[in-house]
PDB file of C-alpha atoms and ligand atoms in Angstrom:
ATOM      1  CA  MET A   1      87.115  91.905  92.496  1.00 95.00           C
ATOM      2  CA  ASN A   2      86.490  94.524  95.136  1.00 97.00           C
ATOM      3  CA  LEU A   3      89.243  96.049  97.282  1.00 98.00           C
ATOM      4  CA  LEU A   4      88.710  98.250 100.331  1.00 98.00           C
ATOM      5  CA  ILE A   5      91.743 100.385 101.221  1.00 99.00           C
ATOM      6  CA  THR A   6      91.717 102.447 104.409  1.00 99.00           C
ATOM      7  CA  GLY A   7      93.574 105.752 104.187  1.00 98.00           C
ATOM      8  CA  ALA A   8      93.735 105.742 100.395  1.00 98.00           C
ATOM      9  CA  SER A   9      93.475 109.497  99.811  1.00 98.00           C
ATOM     10  CA  ARG A  10      97.244 109.984 100.078  1.00 97.00           C
ATOM     11  CA  GLY A  11     100.598 108.261 100.282  1.00 98.00           C
ATOM     12  CA  ILE A  12     100.938 104.473 100.264  1.00 98.00           C
ATOM     13  CA  GLY A  13      97.158 103.904 100.259  1.00 98.00           C
ATOM     14  CA  ARG A  14      96.713 106.106  97.215  1.00 98.00           C
ATOM     15  CA  ALA A  15      99.586 104.466  95.305  1.00 98.00           C
ATOM     16  CA  THR A  16      98.095 101.051  96.134  1.00 99.00           C
ATOM     17  CA  ALA A  17      94.659 102.147  94.917  1.00 98.00           C
ATOM     18  CA  LEU A  18      96.058 103.387  91.600  1.00 98.00           C
ATOM     19  CA  LEU A  19      98.118 100.234  90.995  1.00 98.00           C
ATOM     20  CA  ALA A  20      95.429  97.783  92.113  1.00 98.00           C
ATOM     21  CA  ALA A  21      92.877  99.481  89.835  1.00 98.00           C
ATOM     22  CA  THR A  22      95.130  98.789  86.842  1.00 98.00           C
ATOM     23  CA  ARG A  23      95.090  95.087  87.865  1.00 97.00           C
ATOM     24  CA  GLY A  24      91.286  94.979  87.725  1.00 97.00           C
ATOM     25  CA  TRP A  25      90.261  95.736  91.310  1.00 98.00           C
ATOM     26  CA  ASN A  26      87.279  98.024  92.002  1.00 98.00           C
ATOM     27  CA  ILE A  27      88.467 100.292  94.806  1.00 98.00           C
ATOM     28  CA  LEU A  28      86.807 101.785  97.865  1.00 98.00           C
ATOM     29  CA  VAL A  29      89.005 104.786  98.699  1.00 98.00           C
ATOM     30  CA  ASN A  30      88.578 105.485 102.413  1.00 98.00           C
ATOM     31  CA  TYR A  31      89.806 108.749 103.933  1.00 98.00           C
ATOM     32  CA  ALA A  32      89.460 110.548 107.278  1.00 98.00           C
ATOM     33  CA  SER A  33      89.169 114.247 106.419  1.00 98.00           C
ATOM     34  CA  ASP A  34      90.867 115.116 103.111  1.00 97.00           C
ATOM     35  CA  SER A  35      87.895 114.708 100.765  1.00 98.00           C
ATOM     36  CA  LEU A  36      89.611 116.603  97.952  1.00 98.00           C
ATOM     37  CA  ALA A  37      92.616 114.244  97.963  1.00 98.00           C
ATOM     38  CA  ALA A  38      90.248 111.255  98.009  1.00 98.00           C
ATOM     39  CA  GLU A  39      88.280 112.621  95.033  1.00 98.00           C
ATOM     40  CA  ILE A  40      91.514 113.247  93.104  1.00 98.00           C
ATOM     41  CA  THR A  41      92.470 109.604  93.718  1.00 98.00           C
ATOM     42  CA  VAL A  42      89.069 108.410  92.474  1.00 98.00           C
ATOM     43  CA  GLN A  43      89.311 110.608  89.377  1.00 98.00           C
ATOM     44  CA  ALA A  44      92.810 109.318  88.577  1.00 98.00           C
ATOM     45  CA  ILE A  45      91.530 105.723  88.778  1.00 98.00           C
ATOM     46  CA  GLU A  46      88.519 106.463  86.584  1.00 98.00           C
ATOM     47  CA  GLN A  47      90.590 108.363  84.011  1.00 98.00           C
ATOM     48  CA  ALA A  48      92.748 105.232  83.715  1.00 97.00           C
ATOM     49  CA  GLY A  49      89.604 103.155  83.031  1.00 98.00           C
ATOM     50  CA  GLY A  50      89.084 101.781  86.542  1.00 98.00           C
ATOM     51  CA  HIS A  51      86.247 101.997  89.046  1.00 98.00           C
ATOM     52  CA  ALA A  52      86.432 103.638  92.463  1.00 98.00           C
ATOM     53  CA  VAL A  53      84.368 105.367  95.101  1.00 98.00           C
ATOM     54  CA  ALA A  54      85.529 107.632  97.947  1.00 98.00           C
ATOM     55  CA  VAL A  55      83.997 107.041 101.387  1.00 98.00           C
ATOM     56  CA  GLN A  56      84.773 109.072 104.511  1.00 98.00           C
ATOM     57  CA  GLY A  57      85.213 107.163 107.752  1.00 98.00           C
ATOM     58  CA  ASP A  58      87.369 107.233 110.869  1.00 98.00           C
ATOM     59  CA  VAL A  59      88.773 103.724 111.321  1.00 98.00           C
ATOM     60  CA  SER A  60      88.934 104.170 115.115  1.00 98.00           C
ATOM     61  CA  GLN A  61      85.107 104.388 115.201  1.00 98.00           C
ATOM     62  CA  GLU A  62      83.378 101.013 114.983  1.00 98.00           C
ATOM     63  CA  SER A  63      80.236 102.470 113.359  1.00 98.00           C
ATOM     64  CA  ASP A  64      82.368 104.088 110.635  1.00 98.00           C
ATOM     65  CA  VAL A  65      84.169 100.795 109.936  1.00 98.00           C
ATOM     66  CA  LEU A  66      80.866  98.934 109.589  1.00 98.00           C
ATOM     67  CA  ALA A  67      79.608 101.697 107.273  1.00 98.00           C
ATOM     68  CA  LEU A  68      82.715 101.378 105.078  1.00 98.00           C
ATOM     69  CA  PHE A  69      82.170  97.663 104.487  1.00 98.00           C
ATOM     70  CA  ASP A  70      78.451  98.273 103.911  1.00 98.00           C
ATOM     71  CA  ALA A  71      79.278 101.001 101.373  1.00 98.00           C
ATOM     72  CA  MET A  72      81.560  98.603  99.512  1.00 98.00           C
ATOM     73  CA  GLU A  73      78.791  95.990  99.264  1.00 97.00           C
ATOM     74  CA  LYS A  74      76.307  98.638  98.107  1.00 98.00           C
ATOM     75  CA  HIS A  75      78.573 100.065  95.389  1.00 97.00           C
ATOM     76  CA  PHE A  76      80.432  96.995  94.117  1.00 98.00           C
ATOM     77  CA  GLY A  77      79.255  93.821  95.910  1.00 96.00           C
ATOM     78  CA  PRO A  78      81.157  91.504  98.298  1.00 96.00           C
ATOM     79  CA  THR A  79      84.636  92.558  99.437  1.00 97.00           C
ATOM     80  CA  GLN A  80      87.441  90.218  98.362  1.00 97.00           C
ATOM     81  CA  GLY A  81      90.454  92.280  99.450  1.00 98.00           C
ATOM     82  CA  VAL A  82      91.198  94.666 102.316  1.00 98.00           C
ATOM     83  CA  VAL A  83      94.307  96.783 102.807  1.00 99.00           C
ATOM     84  CA  VAL A  84      94.453  97.931 106.434  1.00 99.00           C
ATOM     85  CA  ASN A  85      96.592 100.976 105.710  1.00 98.00           C
ATOM     86  CA  ALA A  86      95.289 104.055 107.587  1.00 98.00           C
ATOM     87  CA  GLY A  87      97.819 105.114 110.187  1.00 98.00           C
ATOM     88  CA  ILE A  88      99.222 108.159 111.943  1.00 98.00           C
ATOM     89  CA  ASN A  89     102.418 109.228 113.655  1.00 97.00           C
ATOM     90  CA  ALA A  90     103.072 112.158 116.004  1.00 96.00           C
ATOM     91  CA  THR A  91     105.806 114.617 116.976  1.00 95.00           C
ATOM     92  CA  SER A  92     109.179 113.066 117.819  1.00 94.00           C
ATOM     93  CA  MET A  93     109.885 112.892 121.579  1.00 96.00           C
ATOM     94  CA  PRO A  94     110.899 110.360 124.239  1.00 98.00           C
ATOM     95  CA  LEU A  95     108.147 108.369 125.939  1.00 98.00           C
ATOM     96  CA  SER A  96     108.678 110.320 129.173  1.00 98.00           C
ATOM     97  CA  GLU A  97     107.242 113.424 127.445  1.00 98.00           C
ATOM     98  CA  MET A  98     104.206 111.850 125.774  1.00 98.00           C
ATOM     99  CA  THR A  99     100.743 112.773 127.034  1.00 98.00           C
ATOM    100  CA  ALA A 100      98.020 110.192 127.565  1.00 98.00           C
ATOM    101  CA  GLU A 101      95.971 112.006 124.900  1.00 98.00           C
ATOM    102  CA  ARG A 102      98.708 111.507 122.292  1.00 98.00           C
ATOM    103  CA  LEU A 103      99.159 107.833 123.221  1.00 98.00           C
ATOM    104  CA  ARG A 104      95.402 107.275 122.990  1.00 98.00           C
ATOM    105  CA  ARG A 105      95.221 108.929 119.567  1.00 98.00           C
ATOM    106  CA  VAL A 106      98.065 106.852 118.101  1.00 98.00           C
ATOM    107  CA  PHE A 107      96.781 103.565 119.557  1.00 98.00           C
ATOM    108  CA  ASP A 108      93.146 104.341 118.674  1.00 98.00           C
ATOM    109  CA  THR A 109      93.975 104.820 114.993  1.00 98.00           C
ATOM    110  CA  ASN A 110      96.865 102.400 114.504  1.00 98.00           C
ATOM    111  CA  VAL A 111      95.787  99.526 116.768  1.00 99.00           C
ATOM    112  CA  LEU A 112      92.052  99.753 117.507  1.00 98.00           C
ATOM    113  CA  GLY A 113      91.337 101.029 113.986  1.00 98.00           C
ATOM    114  CA  ALA A 114      93.397  98.294 112.346  1.00 99.00           C
ATOM    115  CA  TYR A 115      91.889  95.563 114.542  1.00 99.00           C
ATOM    116  CA  LEU A 116      88.322  96.766 113.837  1.00 99.00           C
ATOM    117  CA  CYS A 117      88.977  96.750 110.085  1.00 99.00           C
ATOM    118  CA  ALA A 118      90.643  93.331 110.244  1.00 98.00           C
ATOM    119  CA  ARG A 119      87.785  91.974 112.363  1.00 98.00           C
ATOM    120  CA  GLU A 120      85.222  93.167 109.851  1.00 98.00           C
ATOM    121  CA  ALA A 121      87.272  91.646 107.028  1.00 98.00           C
ATOM    122  CA  ALA A 122      87.419  88.370 109.010  1.00 98.00           C
ATOM    123  CA  ARG A 123      83.623  88.384 109.199  1.00 98.00           C
ATOM    124  CA  ARG A 124      82.956  89.228 105.563  1.00 97.00           C
ATOM    125  CA  LEU A 125      85.782  87.853 103.411  1.00 97.00           C
ATOM    126  CA  PRO A 126      85.345  84.064 103.783  1.00 92.00           C
ATOM    127  CA  GLY A 127      83.424  82.757 100.789  1.00 86.00           C
ATOM    128  CA  SER A 128      83.543  86.117  98.991  1.00 85.00           C
ATOM    129  CA  TYR A 129      84.804  84.592  95.735  1.00 85.00           C
ATOM    130  CA  ALA A 130      82.488  82.534  93.568  1.00 79.00           C
ATOM    131  CA  ALA A 131      83.286  78.806  93.514  1.00 75.00           C
ATOM    132  CA  SER A 132      84.343  79.230  89.873  1.00 75.00           C
ATOM    133  CA  ASP A 133      87.215  81.559  90.956  1.00 80.00           C
ATOM    134  CA  ARG A 134      89.268  78.621  92.247  1.00 71.00           C
ATOM    135  CA  ASP A 135      92.627  80.290  91.636  1.00 77.00           C
ATOM    136  CA  ARG A 136      91.783  83.309  93.816  1.00 86.00           C
ATOM    137  CA  SER A 137      91.585  83.601  97.593  1.00 92.00           C
ATOM    138  CA  PRO A 138      90.282  86.565  99.591  1.00 97.00           C
ATOM    139  CA  SER A 139      93.143  88.410 101.217  1.00 98.00           C
ATOM    140  CA  ILE A 140      93.992  90.991 103.866  1.00 98.00           C
ATOM    141  CA  VAL A 141      97.177  93.084 103.810  1.00 99.00           C
ATOM    142  CA  LEU A 142      98.149  94.942 106.990  1.00 99.00           C
ATOM    143  CA  LEU A 143     100.514  97.937 107.074  1.00 98.00           C
ATOM    144  CA  SER A 144     103.176  97.443 109.714  1.00 98.00           C
ATOM    145  CA  SER A 145     106.470  99.376 109.826  1.00 98.00           C
ATOM    146  CA  ALA A 146     110.193  98.742 110.235  1.00 98.00           C
ATOM    147  CA  ALA A 147     109.658 100.745 113.447  1.00 98.00           C
ATOM    148  CA  ALA A 148     108.112  97.581 114.949  1.00 98.00           C
ATOM    149  CA  ARG A 149     111.557  95.949 115.085  1.00 98.00           C
ATOM    150  CA  LEU A 150     113.664  99.139 115.496  1.00 97.00           C
ATOM    151  CA  GLY A 151     111.632 100.588 118.411  1.00 98.00           C
ATOM    152  CA  SER A 152     112.072 104.253 117.313  1.00 97.00           C
ATOM    153  CA  PRO A 153     113.714 105.473 120.561  1.00 97.00           C
ATOM    154  CA  ASN A 154     113.344 109.196 121.336  1.00 96.00           C
ATOM    155  CA  GLU A 155     111.060 109.579 118.321  1.00 94.00           C
ATOM    156  CA  CYS A 156     107.905 107.496 118.545  1.00 96.00           C
ATOM    157  CA  VAL A 157     108.000 104.344 120.665  1.00 98.00           C
ATOM    158  CA  ASP A 158     104.185 104.588 120.721  1.00 98.00           C
ATOM    159  CA  TYR A 159     103.973 104.364 116.928  1.00 98.00           C
ATOM    160  CA  ALA A 160     106.580 101.566 116.904  1.00 98.00           C
ATOM    161  CA  GLY A 161     104.588  99.610 119.481  1.00 98.00           C
ATOM    162  CA  SER A 162     101.369 100.112 117.546  1.00 98.00           C
ATOM    163  CA  LYS A 163     103.058  98.473 114.559  1.00 98.00           C
ATOM    164  CA  GLY A 164     104.312  95.631 116.764  1.00 98.00           C
ATOM    165  CA  ALA A 165     100.636  94.910 117.423  1.00 98.00           C
ATOM    166  CA  ILE A 166     100.093  94.683 113.664  1.00 98.00           C
ATOM    167  CA  ASP A 167     102.908  92.132 113.317  1.00 98.00           C
ATOM    168  CA  THR A 168     101.263  89.992 115.994  1.00 98.00           C
ATOM    169  CA  LEU A 169      97.831  90.394 114.407  1.00 98.00           C
ATOM    170  CA  CYS A 170      99.264  89.137 111.127  1.00 98.00           C
ATOM    171  CA  ILE A 171     100.562  85.956 112.796  1.00 98.00           C
ATOM    172  CA  GLY A 172      97.372  85.207 114.731  1.00 98.00           C
ATOM    173  CA  LEU A 173      94.781  86.188 112.160  1.00 98.00           C
ATOM    174  CA  SER A 174      96.517  84.280 109.361  1.00 98.00           C
ATOM    175  CA  LYS A 175      96.167  81.130 111.510  1.00 98.00           C
ATOM    176  CA  GLU A 176      92.509  81.873 112.265  1.00 98.00           C
ATOM    177  CA  LEU A 177      91.556  82.563 108.663  1.00 97.00           C
ATOM    178  CA  GLY A 178      93.778  80.123 106.743  1.00 96.00           C
ATOM    179  CA  PRO A 179      91.302  77.257 107.236  1.00 95.00           C
ATOM    180  CA  LYS A 180      88.578  79.565 105.867  1.00 96.00           C
ATOM    181  CA  GLY A 181      90.596  80.192 102.708  1.00 95.00           C
ATOM    182  CA  VAL A 182      91.550  83.788 103.551  1.00 97.00           C
ATOM    183  CA  ARG A 183      95.205  84.859 103.390  1.00 97.00           C
ATOM    184  CA  VAL A 184      96.568  87.486 105.814  1.00 98.00           C
ATOM    185  CA  ASN A 185      99.929  89.185 105.286  1.00 98.00           C
ATOM    186  CA  ALA A 186     101.688  92.400 106.281  1.00 99.00           C
ATOM    187  CA  VAL A 187     104.067  94.830 104.644  1.00 98.00           C
ATOM    188  CA  ARG A 188     106.728  96.632 106.693  1.00 98.00           C
ATOM    189  CA  PRO A 189     107.718  99.866 104.937  1.00 98.00           C
ATOM    190  CA  GLY A 190     110.898 101.649 105.961  1.00 98.00           C
ATOM    191  CA  ILE A 191     111.409 105.359 105.281  1.00 97.00           C
ATOM    192  CA  ILE A 192     108.929 106.130 102.504  1.00 97.00           C
ATOM    193  CA  ASP A 193     108.390 109.510 100.850  1.00 96.00           C
ATOM    194  CA  THR A 194     104.866 110.471 101.982  1.00 96.00           C
ATOM    195  CA  GLU A 195     103.263 113.257 103.988  1.00 92.00           C
ATOM    196  CA  ILE A 196     103.365 111.223 107.229  1.00 93.00           C
ATOM    197  CA  HIS A 197     106.839 112.605 108.019  1.00 90.00           C
ATOM    198  CA  ALA A 198     105.497 116.158 108.304  1.00 86.00           C
ATOM    199  CA  SER A 199     103.511 114.933 111.321  1.00 80.00           C
ATOM    200  CA  VAL A 200     106.655 114.163 113.361  1.00 81.00           C
ATOM    201  CA  GLY A 201     107.895 117.767 113.061  1.00 84.00           C
ATOM    202  CA  ASP A 202     111.202 116.762 111.449  1.00 83.00           C
ATOM    203  CA  PRO A 203     111.040 117.329 107.679  1.00 78.00           C
ATOM    204  CA  GLU A 204     114.755 116.480 107.279  1.00 86.00           C
ATOM    205  CA  ARG A 205     114.113 112.972 108.635  1.00 87.00           C
ATOM    206  CA  LEU A 206     113.121 111.478 105.274  1.00 91.00           C
ATOM    207  CA  GLY A 207     116.465 112.296 103.634  1.00 90.00           C
ATOM    208  CA  ARG A 208     118.607 111.924 106.769  1.00 90.00           C
ATOM    209  CA  ILE A 209     117.483 108.388 107.597  1.00 92.00           C
ATOM    210  CA  GLY A 210     116.539 107.357 104.068  1.00 93.00           C
ATOM    211  CA  ASN A 211     120.013 108.169 102.724  1.00 94.00           C
ATOM    212  CA  GLN A 212     121.605 105.953 105.415  1.00 94.00           C
ATOM    213  CA  THR A 213     119.807 102.809 104.252  1.00 96.00           C
ATOM    214  CA  PRO A 214     121.862 100.207 102.357  1.00 97.00           C
ATOM    215  CA  LEU A 215     120.119 101.338  99.154  1.00 97.00           C
ATOM    216  CA  GLY A 216     121.034 104.954  99.962  1.00 96.00           C
ATOM    217  CA  ARG A 217     117.651 106.629  99.520  1.00 97.00           C
ATOM    218  CA  PRO A 218     114.098 106.779 100.869  1.00 97.00           C
ATOM    219  CA  GLY A 219     111.536 104.533  99.197  1.00 98.00           C
ATOM    220  CA  SER A 220     108.496 105.646  97.202  1.00 98.00           C
ATOM    221  CA  ALA A 221     104.843 104.889  97.899  1.00 98.00           C
ATOM    222  CA  GLU A 222     104.725 103.124  94.534  1.00 98.00           C
ATOM    223  CA  GLU A 223     107.467 100.697  95.608  1.00 98.00           C
ATOM    224  CA  VAL A 224     105.435  99.727  98.690  1.00 98.00           C
ATOM    225  CA  ALA A 225     102.272  99.415  96.591  1.00 99.00           C
ATOM    226  CA  GLU A 226     103.969  96.803  94.393  1.00 98.00           C
ATOM    227  CA  ALA A 227     104.456  94.512  97.404  1.00 98.00           C
ATOM    228  CA  ILE A 228     100.886  95.049  98.644  1.00 99.00           C
ATOM    229  CA  VAL A 229      99.285  94.366  95.268  1.00 98.00           C
ATOM    230  CA  TRP A 230     101.423  91.250  94.807  1.00 98.00           C
ATOM    231  CA  LEU A 231     100.269  89.906  98.195  1.00 98.00           C
ATOM    232  CA  LEU A 232      96.651  90.445  97.078  1.00 98.00           C
ATOM    233  CA  SER A 233      97.196  88.636  93.797  1.00 97.00           C
ATOM    234  CA  PRO A 234      96.851  84.961  92.787  1.00 96.00           C
ATOM    235  CA  GLN A 235     100.652  84.983  92.300  1.00 96.00           C
ATOM    236  CA  ALA A 236     100.866  85.012  96.144  1.00 97.00           C
ATOM    237  CA  SER A 237      98.336  82.184  96.520  1.00 95.00           C
ATOM    238  CA  TYR A 238     100.540  80.152  98.940  1.00 95.00           C
ATOM    239  CA  VAL A 239     101.697  83.178 100.973  1.00 97.00           C
ATOM    240  CA  THR A 240     100.052  83.825 104.334  1.00 98.00           C
ATOM    241  CA  GLY A 241     101.259  84.939 107.765  1.00 98.00           C
ATOM    242  CA  THR A 242     104.220  86.674 106.112  1.00 98.00           C
ATOM    243  CA  ASN A 243     105.624  90.134 106.727  1.00 98.00           C
ATOM    244  CA  VAL A 244     107.366  91.653 103.696  1.00 98.00           C
ATOM    245  CA  ASP A 245     110.016  94.292 104.457  1.00 98.00           C
ATOM    246  CA  VAL A 246     110.142  97.150 101.925  1.00 98.00           C
ATOM    247  CA  THR A 247     112.902  99.092 103.650  1.00 98.00           C
ATOM    248  CA  GLY A 248     115.858  99.490 101.313  1.00 97.00           C
ATOM    249  CA  GLY A 249     117.657  97.004 103.585  1.00 97.00           C
ATOM    250  CA  ARG A 250     117.236  99.015 106.810  1.00 95.00           C
TER     251      ARG A 250
HETATM  252  P1  NAP B 301      99.953 109.408 104.922  1.00 83.59           P
HETATM  253  O1  NAP B 301     100.569 109.835 103.639  1.00 83.59           O
HETATM  254  O2  NAP B 301     100.041 110.308 106.105  1.00 83.59           O
HETATM  255  O3  NAP B 301      98.421 109.035 104.642  1.00 83.59           O
HETATM  256  C1  NAP B 301      97.632 108.562 105.703  1.00 83.59           C
HETATM  257  C2  NAP B 301      96.289 108.145 105.185  1.00 83.59           C
HETATM  258  O4  NAP B 301      95.543 107.599 106.290  1.00 83.59           O
HETATM  259  C3  NAP B 301      95.467 109.294 104.646  1.00 83.59           C
HETATM  260  O5  NAP B 301      94.688 108.819 103.572  1.00 83.59           O
HETATM  261  C4  NAP B 301      94.579 109.679 105.821  1.00 83.59           C
HETATM  262  O6  NAP B 301      93.337 110.277 105.448  1.00 83.59           O
HETATM  263  C5  NAP B 301      94.318 108.299 106.418  1.00 83.59           C
HETATM  264  N1  NAP B 301      93.926 108.320 107.817  1.00 83.59           N
HETATM  265  C6  NAP B 301      94.584 108.819 108.884  1.00 83.59           C
HETATM  266  N2  NAP B 301      93.881 108.619 110.018  1.00 83.59           N
HETATM  267  C7  NAP B 301      92.741 107.963 109.650  1.00 83.59           C
HETATM  268  C8  NAP B 301      91.611 107.487 110.335  1.00 83.59           C
HETATM  269  N3  NAP B 301      91.485 107.626 111.668  1.00 83.59           N
HETATM  270  N4  NAP B 301      90.624 106.886 109.634  1.00 83.59           N
HETATM  271  C9  NAP B 301      90.715 106.725 108.292  1.00 83.59           C
HETATM  272  N5  NAP B 301      91.768 107.159 107.582  1.00 83.59           N
HETATM  273  C10 NAP B 301      92.762 107.781 108.256  1.00 83.59           C
HETATM  274  O7  NAP B 301     100.570 107.988 105.414  1.00 83.59           O
HETATM  275  P2  NAP B 301     101.499 106.930 104.644  1.00 83.59           P
HETATM  276  O8  NAP B 301     102.907 107.317 104.834  1.00 83.59           O
HETATM  277  O9  NAP B 301     100.975 106.672 103.284  1.00 83.59           O
HETATM  278  O10 NAP B 301     101.267 105.655 105.580  1.00 83.59           O
HETATM  279  C11 NAP B 301     100.341 104.627 105.263  1.00 83.59           C
HETATM  280  C12 NAP B 301     100.585 103.469 106.212  1.00 83.59           C
HETATM  281  O11 NAP B 301     101.937 103.011 106.070  1.00 83.59           O
HETATM  282  C13 NAP B 301     100.419 103.842 107.680  1.00 83.59           C
HETATM  283  O12 NAP B 301      99.844 102.770 108.392  1.00 83.59           O
HETATM  284  C14 NAP B 301     101.850 104.055 108.145  1.00 83.59           C
HETATM  285  O13 NAP B 301     101.996 103.852 109.531  1.00 83.59           O
HETATM  286  C15 NAP B 301     102.582 103.011 107.323  1.00 83.59           C
HETATM  287  N6  NAP B 301     103.995 103.307 107.164  1.00 83.59           N
HETATM  288  C16 NAP B 301     104.426 104.411 106.525  1.00 83.59           C
HETATM  289  C17 NAP B 301     105.797 104.660 106.434  1.00 83.59           C
HETATM  290  C18 NAP B 301     106.351 105.869 105.738  1.00 83.59           C
HETATM  291  O14 NAP B 301     107.571 106.108 105.831  1.00 83.59           O
HETATM  292  N7  NAP B 301     105.577 106.648 105.024  1.00 83.59           N
HETATM  293  C19 NAP B 301     106.703 103.767 106.992  1.00 83.59           C
HETATM  294  C20 NAP B 301     106.229 102.644 107.642  1.00 83.59           C
HETATM  295  C21 NAP B 301     104.869 102.412 107.723  1.00 83.59           C
HETATM  296  P3  NAP B 301      93.209 111.901 105.208  1.00 83.59           P
HETATM  297  O15 NAP B 301      93.911 112.172 103.899  1.00 83.59           O
HETATM  298  O16 NAP B 301      91.772 112.156 105.133  1.00 83.59           O
HETATM  299  O17 NAP B 301      93.900 112.538 106.374  1.00 83.59           O
END
């Protein structure tokens, strides 16, 4: 069982890689620039008895996305699972202050990148399990965000909108791929303790917003990983087109 995770060098992607490896998945750990973090993730998986390989690639570049899927086939064989996780945010500000360059960067990574990865998964996942693996179905998990339904006013309406596109992709692609035996689901994290918050220039945000959730704290990357790995598993065999909130009730 081979699982490609975009943006798995850090944060939610890394936690998913570590957990999925303990459930028997071979992992392709994609990263954009932090090769050291990606190697540390691979080493942690291998020290725990799993198998992983780190592959650099910018998900907003079509040639890089094709190369990622090719690398998976070369190292491990056909891809049976894809977690479309790589994503970025940017400094908090109202839309009226955002430059076209910033908007392009956020949409290129979060929308174009996610759609390219999902498209490639749609091409390669059908039929990726042997006929003898009747209880397993190939599966795609997309990373949305609670921002998609909150809108993130005065902070990042661009990021929020990019995640709205992911919610819609989940609905449409699950209907396209269901008849081909491929499940497509999304996870909507809330305020999760990862390095992404440093990118919005408001380090207090994690605690400030996280502590106001009904559960009274930010979430961990490991708590999001549990939902992702469940969606990939045979235990979720009748789940498709669903969006799982992991938000502490926010
Ligand atoms: P993170 O800690 O900032 O990690 C981001 C990961 O994505 C890194 O591995 C990074 O690689 C990779 N990446 C960034 N741009 C890329 C690109 N163009 N091509 C390939 N890889 C790229 O982020 P996170 O908090 O774990 O977030 C993971 C996903 O969950 C994102 O889609 C995010 O929008 C979503 N999410 C997060 C939260 C939260 O509170 N943390 C909430 C809702 C949704 P490098 O290490 O090489 O830079």
